[in-house]
PDB file of C-alpha atoms and ligand atoms in Angstrom:
ATOM      1  CA  UNK I   1      37.281  16.886  59.314  1.00  0.00           C
ATOM      2  CA  UNK I   2      37.952  14.926  62.425  1.00  0.00           C
ATOM      3  CA  UNK I   3      41.434  13.640  63.043  1.00  0.00           C
ATOM      4  CA  UNK I   4      42.083   9.773  62.298  1.00  0.00           C
ATOM      5  CA  UNK I   5      43.589   7.824  65.530  1.00  0.00           C
ATOM      6  CA  UNK I   6      45.551   5.146  64.505  1.00  0.00           C
ATOM      7  CA  UNK I   7      47.329   2.754  66.713  1.00  0.00           C
ATOM      8  CA  UNK I   8      50.587   1.427  65.505  1.00  0.00           C
ATOM      9  CA  UNK I   9      53.245  -1.253  66.728  1.00  0.00           C
ATOM     10  CA  UNK I  10      56.834   0.471  66.114  1.00  0.00           C
ATOM     11  CA  UNK I  11      59.442   2.380  67.602  1.00  0.00           C
ATOM     12  CA  UNK I  12      58.489   5.965  67.621  1.00  0.00           C
ATOM     13  CA  UNK I  13      61.882   7.480  67.065  1.00  0.00           C
ATOM     14  CA  UNK I  14      61.237   6.025  63.121  1.00  0.00           C
ATOM     15  CA  UNK I  15      57.803   8.122  62.649  1.00  0.00           C
ATOM     16  CA  UNK I  16      57.175  10.635  60.153  1.00  0.00           C
ATOM     17  CA  UNK I  17      55.168  12.949  61.477  1.00  0.00           C
ATOM     18  CA  UNK I  18      54.822  16.758  62.576  1.00  0.00           C
ATOM     19  CA  UNK I  19      55.669  15.852  66.440  1.00  0.00           C
ATOM     20  CA  UNK I  20      56.645  12.812  68.710  1.00  0.00           C
ATOM     21  CA  UNK I  21      55.587  12.839  72.403  1.00  0.00           C
ATOM     22  CA  UNK I  22      58.566  11.926  74.662  1.00  0.00           C
ATOM     23  CA  UNK I  23      57.626  10.206  78.104  1.00  0.00           C
ATOM     24  CA  UNK I  24      60.026  12.098  79.961  1.00  0.00           C
ATOM     25  CA  UNK I  25      60.998  12.681  83.260  1.00  0.00           C
ATOM     26  CA  UNK I  26      61.045  15.899  85.515  1.00  0.00           C
ATOM     27  CA  UNK I  27      64.436  16.789  84.738  1.00  0.00           C
ATOM     28  CA  UNK I  28      64.070  16.836  81.059  1.00  0.00           C
ATOM     29  CA  UNK I  29      67.836  15.762  80.537  1.00  0.00           C
ATOM     30  CA  UNK I  30      67.126  11.903  79.108  1.00  0.00           C
ATOM     31  CA  UNK I  31      66.701   8.415  80.754  1.00  0.00           C
ATOM     32  CA  UNK I  32      65.836   5.032  79.675  1.00  0.00           C
ATOM     33  CA  UNK I  33      62.775   3.502  77.552  1.00  0.00           C
ATOM     34  CA  UNK I  34      61.284   5.875  75.038  1.00  0.00           C
ATOM     35  CA  UNK I  35      63.128   8.641  76.587  1.00  0.00           C
ATOM     36  CA  UNK I  36      66.776   7.160  75.856  1.00  0.00           C
ATOM     37  CA  UNK I  37      65.570   5.796  72.322  1.00  0.00           C
ATOM     38  CA  UNK I  38      64.444   9.422  71.362  1.00  0.00           C
ATOM     39  CA  UNK I  39      67.749  10.928  72.579  1.00  0.00           C
ATOM     40  CA  UNK I  40      69.690   8.653  70.703  1.00  0.00           C
ATOM     41  CA  UNK I  41      67.875   9.072  67.696  1.00  0.00           C
ATOM     42  CA  UNK I  42      67.771  12.645  67.881  1.00  0.00           C
ATOM     43  CA  UNK I  43      71.370  13.104  68.536  1.00  0.00           C
ATOM     44  CA  UNK I  44      73.103  15.140  71.305  1.00  0.00           C
ATOM     45  CA  UNK I  45      71.761  18.606  70.108  1.00  0.00           C
ATOM     46  CA  UNK I  46      68.312  17.389  71.805  1.00  0.00           C
ATOM     47  CA  UNK I  47      70.301  17.319  75.100  1.00  0.00           C
ATOM     48  CA  UNK I  48      71.649  20.887  74.405  1.00  0.00           C
ATOM     49  CA  UNK I  49      68.010  22.653  74.246  1.00  0.00           C
ATOM     50  CA  UNK I  50      66.389  20.241  77.212  1.00  0.00           C
ATOM     51  CA  UNK I  51      69.292  21.407  79.267  1.00  0.00           C
ATOM     52  CA  UNK I  52      67.799  24.948  78.442  1.00  0.00           C
ATOM     53  CA  UNK I  53      64.336  24.336  79.662  1.00  0.00           C
ATOM     54  CA  UNK I  54      64.588  24.396  83.418  1.00  0.00           C
ATOM     55  CA  UNK I  55      62.873  20.916  84.012  1.00  0.00           C
ATOM     56  CA  UNK I  56      59.260  20.038  84.082  1.00  0.00           C
ATOM     57  CA  UNK I  57      56.461  19.387  86.404  1.00  0.00           C
ATOM     58  CA  UNK I  58      54.383  15.940  86.232  1.00  0.00           C
ATOM     59  CA  UNK I  59      51.174  16.742  84.336  1.00  0.00           C
ATOM     60  CA  UNK I  60      53.004  19.222  81.794  1.00  0.00           C
ATOM     61  CA  UNK I  61      55.355  19.468  78.582  1.00  0.00           C
ATOM     62  CA  UNK I  62      57.880  21.276  76.768  1.00  0.00           C
ATOM     63  CA  UNK I  63      58.457  21.364  73.180  1.00  0.00           C
ATOM     64  CA  UNK I  64      61.705  21.271  71.334  1.00  0.00           C
ATOM     65  CA  UNK I  65      63.226  20.755  67.807  1.00  0.00           C
ATOM     66  CA  UNK I  66      63.443  16.794  66.721  1.00  0.00           C
ATOM     67  CA  UNK I  67      66.967  17.608  65.417  1.00  0.00           C
ATOM     68  CA  UNK I  68      68.062  13.976  63.566  1.00  0.00           C
ATOM     69  CA  UNK I  69      64.706  12.613  63.939  1.00  0.00           C
ATOM     70  CA  UNK I  70      62.051  12.426  61.237  1.00  0.00           C
ATOM     71  CA  UNK I  71      59.694  14.270  63.538  1.00  0.00           C
ATOM     72  CA  UNK I  72      59.739  18.150  63.513  1.00  0.00           C
ATOM     73  CA  UNK I  73      59.316  18.347  67.314  1.00  0.00           C
ATOM     74  CA  UNK I  74      59.701  16.450  70.311  1.00  0.00           C
ATOM     75  CA  UNK I  75      57.257  17.264  72.960  1.00  0.00           C
ATOM     76  CA  UNK I  76      58.444  16.030  76.415  1.00  0.00           C
ATOM     77  CA  UNK I  77      55.833  14.964  78.449  1.00  0.00           C
ATOM     78  CA  UNK I  78      56.338  13.914  82.217  1.00  0.00           C
ATOM     79  CA  UNK I  79      53.627  11.557  83.174  1.00  0.00           C
ATOM     80  CA  UNK I  80      52.879  10.520  86.981  1.00  0.00           C
ATOM     81  CA  UNK I  81      54.924   8.048  88.605  1.00  0.00           C
ATOM     82  CA  UNK I  82      52.158   5.532  89.791  1.00  0.00           C
ATOM     83  CA  UNK I  83      51.910   5.527  93.583  1.00  0.00           C
ATOM     84  CA  UNK I  84      48.587   3.070  94.168  1.00  0.00           C
ATOM     85  CA  UNK I  85      46.481   5.572  92.593  1.00  0.00           C
ATOM     86  CA  UNK I  86      45.952   7.933  95.581  1.00  0.00           C
ATOM     87  CA  UNK I  87      48.189  10.731  94.269  1.00  0.00           C
ATOM     88  CA  UNK I  88      45.938  12.225  91.618  1.00  0.00           C
ATOM     89  CA  UNK I  89      47.752   9.844  88.740  1.00  0.00           C
ATOM     90  CA  UNK I  90      44.682   9.831  86.632  1.00  0.00           C
ATOM     91  CA  UNK I  91      44.068  13.517  86.092  1.00  0.00           C
ATOM     92  CA  UNK I  92      47.696  14.243  85.940  1.00  0.00           C
ATOM     93  CA  UNK I  93      48.065  11.431  83.145  1.00  0.00           C
ATOM     94  CA  UNK I  94      44.987  13.100  81.590  1.00  0.00           C
ATOM     95  CA  UNK I  95      46.740  16.426  81.884  1.00  0.00           C
ATOM     96  CA  UNK I  96      49.940  15.393  80.316  1.00  0.00           C
ATOM     97  CA  UNK I  97      48.000  14.147  77.017  1.00  0.00           C
ATOM     98  CA  UNK I  98      45.697  17.600  77.061  1.00  0.00           C
ATOM     99  CA  UNK I  99      48.969  19.786  77.340  1.00  0.00           C
ATOM    100  CA  UNK I 100      50.699  18.078  74.707  1.00  0.00           C
ATOM    101  CA  UNK I 101      48.120  18.420  72.372  1.00  0.00           C
ATOM    102  CA  UNK I 102      48.032  21.941  73.082  1.00  0.00           C
ATOM    103  CA  UNK I 103      51.840  22.582  72.343  1.00  0.00           C
ATOM    104  CA  UNK I 104      51.191  20.363  69.125  1.00  0.00           C
ATOM    105  CA  UNK I 105      48.415  22.591  67.951  1.00  0.00           C
ATOM    106  CA  UNK I 106      50.288  26.009  68.875  1.00  0.00           C
ATOM    107  CA  UNK I 107      53.129  24.746  66.878  1.00  0.00           C
ATOM    108  CA  UNK I 108      51.008  23.932  63.937  1.00  0.00           C
ATOM    109  CA  UNK I 109      51.021  20.179  63.908  1.00  0.00           C
ATOM    110  CA  UNK I 110      48.879  18.032  61.911  1.00  0.00           C
ATOM    111  CA  UNK I 111      50.408  14.917  62.723  1.00  0.00           C
ATOM    112  CA  UNK I 112      51.151  13.532  66.207  1.00  0.00           C
ATOM    113  CA  UNK I 113      52.279  10.722  67.699  1.00  0.00           C
ATOM    114  CA  UNK I 114      52.315   9.392  71.526  1.00  0.00           C
ATOM    115  CA  UNK I 115      53.749   6.184  73.182  1.00  0.00           C
ATOM    116  CA  UNK I 116      51.795   4.838  76.122  1.00  0.00           C
ATOM    117  CA  UNK I 117      53.049   7.567  78.741  1.00  0.00           C
ATOM    118  CA  UNK I 118      53.606   6.184  82.332  1.00  0.00           C
ATOM    119  CA  UNK I 119      53.137   2.565  81.487  1.00  0.00           C
ATOM    120  CA  UNK I 120      56.478   1.432  81.444  1.00  0.00           C
ATOM    121  CA  UNK I 121      59.175   2.456  84.346  1.00  0.00           C
ATOM    122  CA  UNK I 122      56.469   4.612  85.925  1.00  0.00           C
ATOM    123  CA  UNK I 123      54.279   1.750  86.483  1.00  0.00           C
ATOM    124  CA  UNK I 124      50.657   3.007  85.668  1.00  0.00           C
ATOM    125  CA  UNK I 125      48.292   0.193  85.114  1.00  0.00           C
ATOM    126  CA  UNK I 126      48.347  -0.069  81.103  1.00  0.00           C
ATOM    127  CA  UNK I 127      44.231  -0.759  80.723  1.00  0.00           C
ATOM    128  CA  UNK I 128      43.502   2.320  83.132  1.00  0.00           C
ATOM    129  CA  UNK I 129      46.479   4.923  80.994  1.00  0.00           C
ATOM    130  CA  UNK I 130      44.805   3.580  77.731  1.00  0.00           C
ATOM    131  CA  UNK I 131      41.344   4.568  78.748  1.00  0.00           C
ATOM    132  CA  UNK I 132      42.400   8.034  79.991  1.00  0.00           C
ATOM    133  CA  UNK I 133      44.554   8.470  76.533  1.00  0.00           C
ATOM    134  CA  UNK I 134      41.772   7.435  74.043  1.00  0.00           C
ATOM    135  CA  UNK I 135      39.107   9.581  76.255  1.00  0.00           C
ATOM    136  CA  UNK I 136      41.508  12.587  76.416  1.00  0.00           C
ATOM    137  CA  UNK I 137      42.178  11.896  72.655  1.00  0.00           C
ATOM    138  CA  UNK I 138      38.414  11.900  71.497  1.00  0.00           C
ATOM    139  CA  UNK I 139      37.808  14.637  73.513  1.00  0.00           C
ATOM    140  CA  UNK I 140      40.427  16.564  71.755  1.00  0.00           C
ATOM    141  CA  UNK I 141      39.305  15.216  68.246  1.00  0.00           C
ATOM    142  CA  UNK I 142      36.012  16.847  68.768  1.00  0.00           C
ATOM    143  CA  UNK I 143      36.962  20.321  69.571  1.00  0.00           C
ATOM    144  CA  UNK I 144      39.953  20.807  66.894  1.00  0.00           C
ATOM    145  CA  UNK I 145      40.179  20.768  63.559  1.00  0.00           C
ATOM    146  CA  UNK I 146      43.951  21.409  62.672  1.00  0.00           C
ATOM    147  CA  UNK I 147      44.821  17.762  63.739  1.00  0.00           C
ATOM    148  CA  UNK I 148      44.432  15.304  61.124  1.00  0.00           C
ATOM    149  CA  UNK I 149      46.308  12.298  62.078  1.00  0.00           C
ATOM    150  CA  UNK I 150      47.249  10.812  65.670  1.00  0.00           C
ATOM    151  CA  UNK I 151      49.260   7.997  66.735  1.00  0.00           C
ATOM    152  CA  UNK I 152      49.239   5.729  69.781  1.00  0.00           C
ATOM    153  CA  UNK I 153      52.786   4.178  69.174  1.00  0.00           C
ATOM    154  CA  UNK I 154      52.399   0.659  71.094  1.00  0.00           C
ATOM    155  CA  UNK I 155      55.829  -0.955  71.757  1.00  0.00           C
ATOM    156  CA  UNK I 156      54.655  -3.811  73.812  1.00  0.00           C
ATOM    157  CA  UNK I 157      52.130  -6.334  72.941  1.00  0.00           C
ATOM    158  CA  UNK I 158      50.088  -5.869  75.767  1.00  0.00           C
ATOM    159  CA  UNK I 159      49.472  -2.187  75.147  1.00  0.00           C
ATOM    160  CA  UNK I 160      48.989  -2.847  71.341  1.00  0.00           C
ATOM    161  CA  UNK I 161      46.126  -5.389  72.015  1.00  0.00           C
ATOM    162  CA  UNK I 162      44.716  -3.017  74.570  1.00  0.00           C
ATOM    163  CA  UNK I 163      44.299   0.152  72.161  1.00  0.00           C
ATOM    164  CA  UNK I 164      43.158  -2.310  69.249  1.00  0.00           C
ATOM    165  CA  UNK I 165      40.315  -3.473  71.866  1.00  0.00           C
ATOM    166  CA  UNK I 166      39.408  -0.169  73.079  1.00  0.00           C
ATOM    167  CA  UNK I 167      39.128   1.713  69.828  1.00  0.00           C
ATOM    168  CA  UNK I 168      37.317  -0.892  68.193  1.00  0.00           C
ATOM    169  CA  UNK I 169      34.359  -1.007  70.522  1.00  0.00           C
ATOM    170  CA  UNK I 170      33.944   3.087  69.510  1.00  0.00           C
ATOM    171  CA  UNK I 171      33.117   2.059  66.009  1.00  0.00           C
TER     172      UNK I 171
HETATM  173  N1  AR6 W   1      58.885   3.479  71.058  1.00  0.00           N
HETATM  174  C1  AR6 W   1      58.030   3.839  71.429  1.00  0.00           C
HETATM  175  N2  AR6 W   1      57.448   3.421  72.741  1.00  0.00           N
HETATM  176  C2  AR6 W   1      58.662   2.506  73.221  1.00  0.00           C
HETATM  177  C3  AR6 W   1      59.821   2.722  73.003  1.00  0.00           C
HETATM  178  C4  AR6 W   1      60.243   3.455  71.603  1.00  0.00           C
HETATM  179  N3  AR6 W   1      61.387   3.380  71.055  1.00  0.00           N
HETATM  180  N4  AR6 W   1      60.667   2.356  73.949  1.00  0.00           N
HETATM  181  C5  AR6 W   1      59.821   1.883  75.264  1.00  0.00           C
HETATM  182  N5  AR6 W   1      58.457   2.222  74.619  1.00  0.00           N
HETATM  183  P1  AR6 W   1      58.855   4.190  79.365  1.00  0.00           P
HETATM  184  P2  AR6 W   1      57.614   5.700  81.471  1.00  0.00           P
HETATM  185  C6  AR6 W   1      57.157   2.345  75.422  1.00  0.00           C
HETATM  186  O1  AR6 W   1      59.506   3.495  80.763  1.00  0.00           O
HETATM  187  O2  AR6 W   1      56.836   4.708  82.053  1.00  0.00           O
HETATM  188  C7  AR6 W   1      62.803   6.941  81.051  1.00  0.00           C
HETATM  189  O3  AR6 W   1      63.422   6.326  81.970  1.00  0.00           O
HETATM  190  C8  AR6 W   1      57.278   1.170  76.682  1.00  0.00           C
HETATM  191  O4  AR6 W   1      57.043  -0.403  76.203  1.00  0.00           O
HETATM  192  O5  AR6 W   1      59.867   4.662  78.292  1.00  0.00           O
HETATM  193  O6  AR6 W   1      56.489   7.285  81.103  1.00  0.00           O
HETATM  194  C9  AR6 W   1      62.034   8.624  81.728  1.00  0.00           C
HETATM  195  O7  AR6 W   1      63.222   9.343  81.505  1.00  0.00           O
HETATM  196  C10 AR6 W   1      56.037   1.776  77.514  1.00  0.00           C
HETATM  197  O8  AR6 W   1      55.009   1.054  77.026  1.00  0.00           O
HETATM  198  O9  AR6 W   1      58.476   5.989  80.373  1.00  0.00           O
HETATM  199  C11 AR6 W   1      61.531   8.758  82.979  1.00  0.00           C
HETATM  200  O10 AR6 W   1      62.687   8.397  83.671  1.00  0.00           O
HETATM  201  C12 AR6 W   1      56.117   3.206  77.202  1.00  0.00           C
HETATM  202  O11 AR6 W   1      56.968   3.353  76.354  1.00  0.00           O
HETATM  203  C13 AR6 W   1      60.753   7.277  82.894  1.00  0.00           C
HETATM  204  O12 AR6 W   1      61.354   6.522  82.275  1.00  0.00           O
HETATM  205  C14 AR6 W   1      56.554   3.880  78.445  1.00  0.00           C
HETATM  206  O13 AR6 W   1      57.633   3.495  79.015  1.00  0.00           O
HETATM  207  C15 AR6 W   1      59.368   7.621  82.497  1.00  0.00           C
HETATM  208  O14 AR6 W   1      58.625   6.393  82.928  1.00  0.00           O
END
Protein backbone atom coordinates (compact mmCIF):
# COMPACT_ATOMS: atom_id res chain seq x y z
CA UNK A 1 0.00 0.00 0.00
CA UNK A 2 1.10 3.54 -0.74
CA UNK A 3 2.26 5.70 2.18
CA UNK A 4 -0.16 8.29 3.52
CA UNK A 5 0.93 11.90 3.29
CA UNK A 6 -0.35 14.13 6.10
CA UNK A 7 0.02 17.81 6.85
CA UNK A 8 0.13 18.79 10.50
CA UNK A 9 0.66 22.01 12.38
CA UNK A 10 2.85 21.08 15.30
CA UNK A 11 6.23 21.20 16.93
CA UNK A 12 8.17 18.44 15.19
CA UNK A 13 9.99 17.52 18.42
CA UNK A 14 6.75 16.18 19.91
CA UNK A 15 5.93 13.71 17.14
CA UNK A 16 5.95 9.97 17.75
CA UNK A 17 7.41 8.80 14.47
CA UNK A 18 10.36 6.63 13.51
CA UNK A 19 12.37 9.58 12.20
CA UNK A 20 12.14 13.34 12.28
CA UNK A 21 14.11 15.40 9.82
CA UNK A 22 16.12 18.36 11.05
CA UNK A 23 16.75 21.48 8.95
CA UNK A 24 20.41 21.62 9.88
CA UNK A 25 23.45 23.57 8.66
CA UNK A 26 26.73 22.23 7.25
CA UNK A 27 28.40 22.03 10.66
CA UNK A 28 25.66 19.74 12.06
CA UNK A 29 26.46 21.31 15.40
CA UNK A 30 23.10 22.94 16.06
CA UNK A 31 21.65 26.38 15.43
CA UNK A 32 18.36 28.25 15.71
CA UNK A 33 14.88 27.45 14.40
CA UNK A 34 13.87 23.82 14.22
CA UNK A 35 17.51 22.75 14.64
CA UNK A 36 17.73 24.46 18.04
CA UNK A 37 14.39 23.00 19.11
CA UNK A 38 15.46 19.46 18.15
CA UNK A 39 18.78 19.71 20.00
CA UNK A 40 17.05 21.09 23.11
CA UNK A 41 14.46 18.31 23.10
CA UNK A 42 16.89 15.49 22.30
CA UNK A 43 19.41 16.50 24.96
CA UNK A 44 23.22 16.89 24.88
CA UNK A 45 23.94 13.36 23.62
CA UNK A 46 22.64 14.39 20.21
CA UNK A 47 25.35 17.04 19.88
CA UNK A 48 27.96 14.52 20.99
CA UNK A 49 27.00 12.19 18.15
CA UNK A 50 26.76 15.08 15.67
CA UNK A 51 30.35 16.05 16.52
CA UNK A 52 31.52 12.67 15.18
CA UNK A 53 29.88 13.11 11.76
CA UNK A 54 32.31 15.56 10.16
CA UNK A 55 29.65 17.98 8.92
CA UNK A 56 27.49 17.66 5.83
CA UNK A 57 27.24 19.27 2.38
CA UNK A 58 24.11 21.13 1.21
CA UNK A 59 21.80 18.65 -0.50
CA UNK A 60 23.00 15.81 1.71
CA UNK A 61 21.86 14.40 5.09
CA UNK A 62 23.15 12.26 7.95
CA UNK A 63 21.29 10.13 10.48
CA UNK A 64 21.66 9.90 14.27
CA UNK A 65 19.75 8.47 17.20
CA UNK A 66 16.88 10.49 18.61
CA UNK A 67 17.99 10.26 22.27
CA UNK A 68 15.37 11.93 24.49
CA UNK A 69 12.99 12.50 21.57
CA UNK A 70 10.03 10.21 20.94
CA UNK A 71 11.45 9.70 17.45
CA UNK A 72 13.96 6.87 17.14
CA UNK A 73 16.13 8.75 14.65
CA UNK A 74 16.97 12.28 13.59
CA UNK A 75 17.91 12.82 9.96
CA UNK A 76 19.99 15.98 9.75
CA UNK A 77 19.30 17.48 6.33
CA UNK A 78 21.19 20.48 5.01
CA UNK A 79 19.01 22.47 2.65
CA UNK A 80 20.28 25.19 0.33
CA UNK A 81 20.54 28.84 1.34
CA UNK A 82 18.36 30.84 -1.07
CA UNK A 83 20.56 33.09 -3.19
CA UNK A 84 18.01 34.33 -5.71
CA UNK A 85 17.47 30.98 -7.42
CA UNK A 86 20.59 31.01 -9.56
CA UNK A 87 22.73 28.70 -7.43
CA UNK A 88 21.08 25.35 -8.02
CA UNK A 89 18.81 25.88 -5.03
CA UNK A 90 15.85 23.95 -6.49
CA UNK A 91 17.80 20.80 -7.30
CA UNK A 92 19.62 20.95 -3.97
CA UNK A 93 16.29 21.08 -2.14
CA UNK A 94 14.99 18.14 -4.15
CA UNK A 95 18.18 16.24 -3.42
CA UNK A 96 17.96 16.83 0.33
CA UNK A 97 14.44 15.39 0.46
CA UNK A 98 15.48 12.36 -1.60
CA UNK A 99 18.54 11.74 0.54
CA UNK A 100 16.49 12.01 3.74
CA UNK A 101 14.04 9.42 2.43
CA UNK A 102 16.91 7.16 1.42
CA UNK A 103 18.39 7.25 4.94
CA UNK A 104 15.01 6.63 6.54
CA UNK A 105 14.30 3.66 4.28
CA UNK A 106 17.76 2.16 4.92
CA UNK A 107 17.13 2.46 8.68
CA UNK A 108 13.82 0.62 8.32
CA UNK A 109 11.59 3.58 9.16
CA UNK A 110 7.88 3.37 8.44
CA UNK A 111 7.05 6.91 9.50
CA UNK A 112 8.92 10.15 8.93
CA UNK A 113 8.20 13.82 9.60
CA UNK A 114 9.72 16.73 7.69
CA UNK A 115 9.87 20.39 8.66
CA UNK A 116 9.71 22.93 5.82
CA UNK A 117 13.42 22.73 5.04
CA UNK A 118 15.15 25.98 3.98
CA UNK A 119 12.02 28.14 4.34
CA UNK A 120 13.06 29.84 7.59
CA UNK A 121 16.48 31.41 8.09
CA UNK A 122 17.64 30.06 4.70
CA UNK A 123 15.00 32.15 2.91
CA UNK A 124 13.77 29.72 0.23
CA UNK A 125 10.42 30.96 -1.17
CA UNK A 126 7.78 28.94 0.64
CA UNK A 127 5.49 28.04 -2.27
CA UNK A 128 8.37 26.95 -4.46
CA UNK A 129 9.80 24.87 -1.61
CA UNK A 130 6.44 23.26 -0.85
CA UNK A 131 6.00 22.25 -4.51
CA UNK A 132 9.43 20.62 -4.56
CA UNK A 133 8.88 18.85 -1.23
CA UNK A 134 5.50 17.48 -2.35
CA UNK A 135 6.61 16.42 -5.85
CA UNK A 136 9.70 14.65 -4.52
CA UNK A 137 7.65 12.91 -1.85
CA UNK A 138 5.00 11.79 -4.31
CA UNK A 139 7.69 10.21 -6.50
CA UNK A 140 9.08 8.30 -3.51
CA UNK A 141 5.61 7.15 -2.47
CA UNK A 142 5.12 5.62 -5.91
CA UNK A 143 8.40 3.72 -5.70
CA UNK A 144 8.70 2.59 -2.08
CA UNK A 145 6.31 0.35 -0.16
CA UNK A 146 8.10 0.19 3.20
CA UNK A 147 7.06 3.72 4.20
CA UNK A 148 3.60 3.99 5.75
CA UNK A 149 3.24 7.59 6.90
CA UNK A 150 4.88 10.84 5.87
CA UNK A 151 4.16 14.05 7.76
CA UNK A 152 4.79 17.58 6.53
CA UNK A 153 5.08 19.45 9.79
CA UNK A 154 4.19 23.09 9.23
CA UNK A 155 5.07 25.43 12.05
CA UNK A 156 3.81 28.63 10.50
CA UNK A 157 0.35 29.37 9.11
CA UNK A 158 1.63 30.28 5.64
CA UNK A 159 3.32 26.93 5.10
CA UNK A 160 0.35 25.06 6.56
CA UNK A 161 -2.07 26.76 4.16
CA UNK A 162 0.26 26.19 1.20
CA UNK A 163 0.63 22.48 1.88
CA UNK A 164 -3.11 22.01 2.47
CA UNK A 165 -3.91 23.75 -0.82
CA UNK A 166 -1.23 22.03 -2.89
CA UNK A 167 -2.06 18.57 -1.58
CA UNK A 168 -5.84 18.92 -1.91
CA UNK A 169 -5.40 19.75 -5.61
CA UNK A 170 -4.21 16.20 -6.19
CA UNK A 171 -7.22 14.52 -4.63
N1 LIG B 1 8.91 22.25 14.60
C1 LIG B 1 8.62 22.30 13.28
N2 LIG B 1 8.99 23.30 12.47
C2 LIG B 1 9.69 24.32 13.03
C3 LIG B 1 10.04 24.36 14.40
C4 LIG B 1 9.60 23.25 15.20
N3 LIG B 1 9.87 23.18 16.49
N4 LIG B 1 10.73 25.50 14.63
C5 LIG B 1 10.82 26.16 13.44
N5 LIG B 1 10.19 25.45 12.48
P1 LIG B 1 14.61 27.04 9.99
P2 LIG B 1 16.19 26.62 7.52
C6 LIG B 1 10.01 25.74 11.04
O1 LIG B 1 15.01 28.47 10.06
O2 LIG B 1 15.46 27.71 6.82
C7 LIG B 1 19.12 26.87 11.74
O3 LIG B 1 19.76 27.82 12.52
C8 LIG B 1 10.10 27.19 10.58
O4 LIG B 1 8.85 27.84 10.78
O5 LIG B 1 14.62 26.26 11.24
O6 LIG B 1 16.40 25.33 6.79
C9 LIG B 1 20.07 25.80 11.21
O7 LIG B 1 21.10 25.52 12.12
C10 LIG B 1 10.42 27.03 9.10
O8 LIG B 1 9.23 26.87 8.34
O9 LIG B 1 15.55 26.20 8.94
C11 LIG B 1 20.58 26.42 9.95
O10 LIG B 1 21.66 27.30 10.20
C12 LIG B 1 11.19 25.71 9.04
O11 LIG B 1 11.07 25.12 10.34
C13 LIG B 1 19.40 27.21 9.44
O12 LIG B 1 18.60 27.51 10.58
C14 LIG B 1 12.66 25.85 8.70
O13 LIG B 1 13.18 27.01 9.33
C15 LIG B 1 18.57 26.40 8.49
O14 LIG B 1 17.59 27.22 7.93
